[in-house]
Coordinates of C-alpha atoms in Angstrom, one line a residue:
X1 CA -6.4 -18.4 -22.7
X2 CA -2.9 -17.0 -22.1
X3 CA -1.7 -16.6 -18.6
X4 CA 0.8 -13.5 -17.9
X5 CA 3.2 -14.2 -15.0
X6 CA 4.9 -11.0 -13.9
X7 CA 8.3 -11.8 -12.1
X8 CA 10.3 -14.8 -12.7
X9 CA 11.5 -15.3 -9.2
X10 CA 11.2 -18.5 -7.1
X11 CA 7.2 -18.2 -7.0
X12 CA 6.9 -17.0 -10.6
X13 CA 9.1 -19.5 -12.2
X14 CA 7.3 -22.4 -10.5
X15 CA 3.7 -21.1 -11.2
X16 CA 4.4 -20.6 -14.8
X17 CA 6.2 -24.1 -15.0
X18 CA 2.9 -25.6 -13.3
X19 CA 0.7 -24.0 -16.0
X20 CA 2.8 -24.6 -18.8
X21 CA 2.8 -28.3 -17.9
X22 CA -1.0 -28.3 -17.6
X23 CA -1.0 -27.2 -21.3
X24 CA -1.7 -23.6 -20.5
X25 CA 0.0 -20.8 -22.6
X26 CA 2.2 -18.6 -20.6
X27 CA 4.0 -15.3 -21.2
X28 CA 6.5 -14.2 -18.6
X29 CA 7.4 -10.4 -17.9
X30 CA 10.6 -9.7 -16.2
X31 CA 13.0 -7.1 -16.2
X32 CA 16.0 -8.7 -14.6
X33 CA 18.5 -9.9 -17.5
X34 CA 19.7 -12.8 -15.8
X35 CA 16.0 -14.3 -15.0
X36 CA 15.1 -13.2 -18.3
X37 CA 17.5 -15.7 -19.7
X38 CA 16.4 -18.2 -17.3
X39 CA 12.9 -18.1 -18.4
X40 CA 13.7 -18.1 -22.3
X41 CA 15.9 -21.5 -21.5
X42 CA 13.1 -22.8 -19.6
X43 CA 11.1 -22.4 -23.0
X44 CA 8.8 -19.6 -22.0
X45 CA 7.9 -16.8 -24.1
X46 CA 9.4 -13.5 -22.5
X47 CA 8.8 -10.1 -22.5
X48 CA 11.5 -8.0 -21.0
X49 CA 10.4 -4.9 -19.2
X50 CA 8.8 -3.5 -16.0
X51 CA 5.7 -5.4 -15.1
X52 CA 4.0 -2.3 -13.9
X53 CA 4.1 -0.7 -17.3
X54 CA 0.8 -0.9 -19.3
X55 CA 2.9 -0.7 -22.8
X56 CA 5.1 -3.7 -21.5
X57 CA 1.9 -5.6 -20.5
X58 CA 0.4 -5.0 -23.9
X59 CA 3.4 -6.5 -25.5
X60 CA 2.9 -9.4 -23.3
X61 CA -0.8 -9.6 -24.7
X62 CA -2.6 -8.4 -21.6
X63 CA -5.5 -7.4 -24.0
X64 CA -6.3 -10.7 -24.8
X65 CA -5.3 -12.7 -21.5
X66 CA -7.3 -14.9 -19.4
X67 CA -5.3 -13.9 -15.8
X68 CA -2.3 -12.2 -14.9
X69 CA -0.3 -13.0 -11.7
X70 CA 1.6 -10.0 -10.0
X71 CA 4.2 -12.3 -8.5
X72 CA 7.3 -10.2 -8.0
X73 CA 8.8 -9.7 -4.6
X74 CA 8.0 -6.0 -4.9
X75 CA 4.2 -5.4 -4.0
X76 CA 3.9 -2.1 -5.5
X77 CA 5.0 -3.7 -8.8
X78 CA 2.5 -6.6 -8.5
X79 CA -0.5 -4.2 -7.5
X80 CA 0.1 -1.9 -10.7
X81 CA 0.4 -4.9 -12.8
X82 CA -2.8 -6.4 -11.5
X83 CA -4.4 -3.0 -11.7
X84 CA -3.6 -2.8 -15.5
X85 CA -4.7 -6.4 -15.9
X86 CA -8.2 -5.8 -14.4
X87 CA -8.5 -2.8 -17.0
X88 CA -8.5 -5.4 -19.4
X89 CA -10.6 -7.8 -18.1
X90 CA -8.0 -10.3 -16.6
X91 CA -8.4 -12.3 -13.5
X92 CA -5.7 -11.1 -11.4
X93 CA -3.7 -12.6 -8.5
X94 CA -1.5 -10.6 -6.3
X95 CA 1.5 -11.5 -4.2
X96 CA 2.2 -10.0 -0.9
X97 CA 4.1 -10.7 2.1
X98 CA 2.7 -12.5 5.2
X99 CA 3.9 -9.6 7.4
X100 CA 1.3 -7.1 5.8
X101 CA -1.4 -5.8 8.2
X102 CA -5.0 -6.8 7.8
X103 CA -6.0 -3.3 6.8
X104 CA -3.3 -3.5 4.0
X105 CA -4.6 -6.8 3.0
X106 CA -8.1 -5.7 2.7
X107 CA -7.2 -2.6 0.7
X108 CA -5.4 -4.8 -2.0
X109 CA -8.5 -7.3 -1.8
X110 CA -10.8 -4.8 -2.9
X111 CA -9.0 -4.3 -6.2
X112 CA -7.8 -7.8 -7.1
X113 CA -9.4 -11.1 -7.5
X114 CA -6.9 -12.9 -5.2
X115 CA -4.4 -11.9 -2.6
X116 CA -1.9 -14.8 -2.1
X117 CA 0.9 -15.5 0.3
X118 CA 3.4 -17.6 -1.7
X119 CA 5.4 -17.9 1.7
X120 CA 2.5 -20.1 3.0
X121 CA 1.1 -21.4 -0.6
X122 CA 3.8 -22.0 -2.8
X123 CA 3.4 -22.1 -6.5
X124 CA 0.5 -24.7 -6.4
X125 CA -1.5 -22.0 -4.4
X126 CA -0.6 -19.3 -6.9
X127 CA -1.7 -21.3 -9.8
X128 CA -4.8 -22.0 -8.1
X129 CA -5.6 -18.5 -7.5
X130 CA -5.0 -17.6 -11.2
X131 CA -7.6 -20.5 -12.1
X132 CA -10.2 -19.3 -10.0
X133 CA -9.7 -20.4 -6.4
X134 CA -10.6 -24.0 -6.2
X135 CA -8.5 -26.3 -4.6
X136 CA -7.5 -28.4 -7.8
X137 CA -3.8 -27.9 -7.3
X138 CA -3.4 -30.7 -5.2
X139 CA -1.9 -32.9 -7.8
X140 CA 0.9 -30.3 -8.2
X141 CA 2.3 -30.9 -4.8
X142 CA 5.7 -32.9 -4.7
X143 CA 6.3 -36.4 -3.7
X144 CA 7.4 -35.2 -0.5
X145 CA 4.5 -33.2 0.3
X146 CA 0.9 -33.9 0.9
X147 CA -2.3 -31.7 1.3
X148 CA -4.1 -32.5 4.7
X149 CA -7.5 -31.1 5.9
X150 CA -8.1 -30.9 9.8
X151 CA -11.3 -30.2 11.9
X152 CA -10.3 -28.2 15.1
X153 CA -11.8 -30.0 18.1
X154 CA -13.0 -28.2 21.3
X155 CA -9.7 -28.2 23.6
X156 CA -7.5 -27.6 20.9
X157 CA -4.3 -25.5 21.9
X158 CA -4.5 -23.1 18.9
X159 CA -8.3 -22.1 19.3
X160 CA -8.2 -18.1 19.9
X161 CA -4.9 -17.7 18.1
X162 CA -4.3 -16.3 14.9
X163 CA -3.9 -18.4 11.8
X164 CA -0.9 -16.6 10.8
X165 CA 0.6 -17.0 14.3
X166 CA 0.6 -20.8 14.2
X167 CA 4.0 -22.0 13.8
X168 CA 4.7 -25.4 11.9
X169 CA 8.3 -24.8 11.8
X170 CA 9.7 -26.1 8.6
X171 CA 7.6 -29.4 8.2
X172 CA 4.0 -27.7 7.1
X173 CA 2.4 -24.6 6.3
X174 CA -1.5 -23.7 6.7
X175 CA -2.8 -23.6 3.1
X176 CA -6.7 -22.6 3.8
X177 CA -9.2 -21.9 6.8
X178 CA -12.8 -22.1 6.9
X179 CA -15.7 -22.0 9.4
X180 CA -17.8 -25.0 10.0
X181 CA -19.9 -25.8 6.7
X182 CA -18.3 -22.8 5.1
X183 CA -16.2 -22.9 2.2
X184 CA -12.5 -22.7 2.9
X185 CA -10.6 -19.5 1.7
X186 CA -7.1 -18.0 2.3
X187 CA -7.1 -16.5 5.8
X188 CA -6.8 -13.0 6.6
X189 CA -3.9 -12.3 8.6
X190 CA -5.9 -11.6 11.8
X191 CA -8.2 -14.3 11.2
X192 CA -8.6 -16.4 14.9
X193 CA -9.1 -20.0 15.0
X194 CA -12.4 -21.4 16.6
X195 CA -13.7 -24.8 17.5
X196 CA -14.9 -26.7 14.6
X197 CA -13.1 -24.7 12.2
X198 CA -11.3 -26.3 9.1
X199 CA -7.8 -26.0 8.0
X200 CA -6.0 -27.1 4.9
X201 CA -2.2 -27.9 5.4
X202 CA 0.8 -28.6 3.2
X203 CA 3.0 -30.9 5.2
X204 CA 5.9 -32.9 4.5
X205 CA 4.9 -36.9 4.7
X206 CA 6.9 -37.2 7.8
X207 CA 5.5 -34.2 9.3
X208 CA 1.9 -34.9 9.7
X209 CA 2.1 -36.1 13.2
X210 CA 3.8 -33.2 14.4
X211 CA 1.4 -30.9 12.8
X212 CA -1.5 -32.8 14.5
X213 CA 0.3 -32.5 17.8
X214 CA 0.5 -28.5 17.6
X215 CA -2.9 -28.2 16.2
X216 CA -4.9 -30.5 18.2
X217 CA -2.8 -31.3 21.1
X218 CA -2.5 -34.5 23.2
X219 CA -5.2 -36.9 22.9
X220 CA -7.6 -34.6 20.8
X221 CA -9.9 -36.4 18.4
X222 CA -10.3 -34.9 14.8
X223 CA -11.5 -35.9 11.4
X224 CA -8.4 -36.1 8.8
X225 CA -8.4 -36.0 5.3
X226 CA -5.2 -36.7 3.2
X227 CA -4.5 -35.5 -0.2

């Protein structure tokens, strides 16, 4: 049940560590010598080379891997790696930047299992995407962070706004979104907030009240669940 992580930057390194700490075999693919050294020092099996190259991914064991994450900062490398992974039956998760348009997002989404915004999700979200999209990554949040779900009431100041346009500054991020009685998913860039929508947030422990103020407004009532 090997997981291949293409890219050992901030997101790739943390995702690899989370998977490794849960007992999953991890192989890192990286072409930067400094990152290769860091990955090896952290105890990972490392294949040095370009993650968009099929022969490199074969050396990493893509033919027998259960999942592959294209988590570099280059979406072209990530997409190529994921396409190769799909050819060999892997579940694949591709990192993109949150400034991508909805059209580009949908184009990538047709060809991979999960498109992720690590800037919003962090490594726990990347790990969740690789394991199949359930929200069992809550336990990997740090002591300073919590996962909170909110129900958006009528009169909320964020109704009619795009999820990606909601600014929680440095104290929180929107993790997932769902319509009333529908499963939560990673929102598309153009997803608009409606009354009774559900939002899952990663927030600092002392940032919950500030997040509620931004999302609910003064005096608004809601159902809150803390992870």
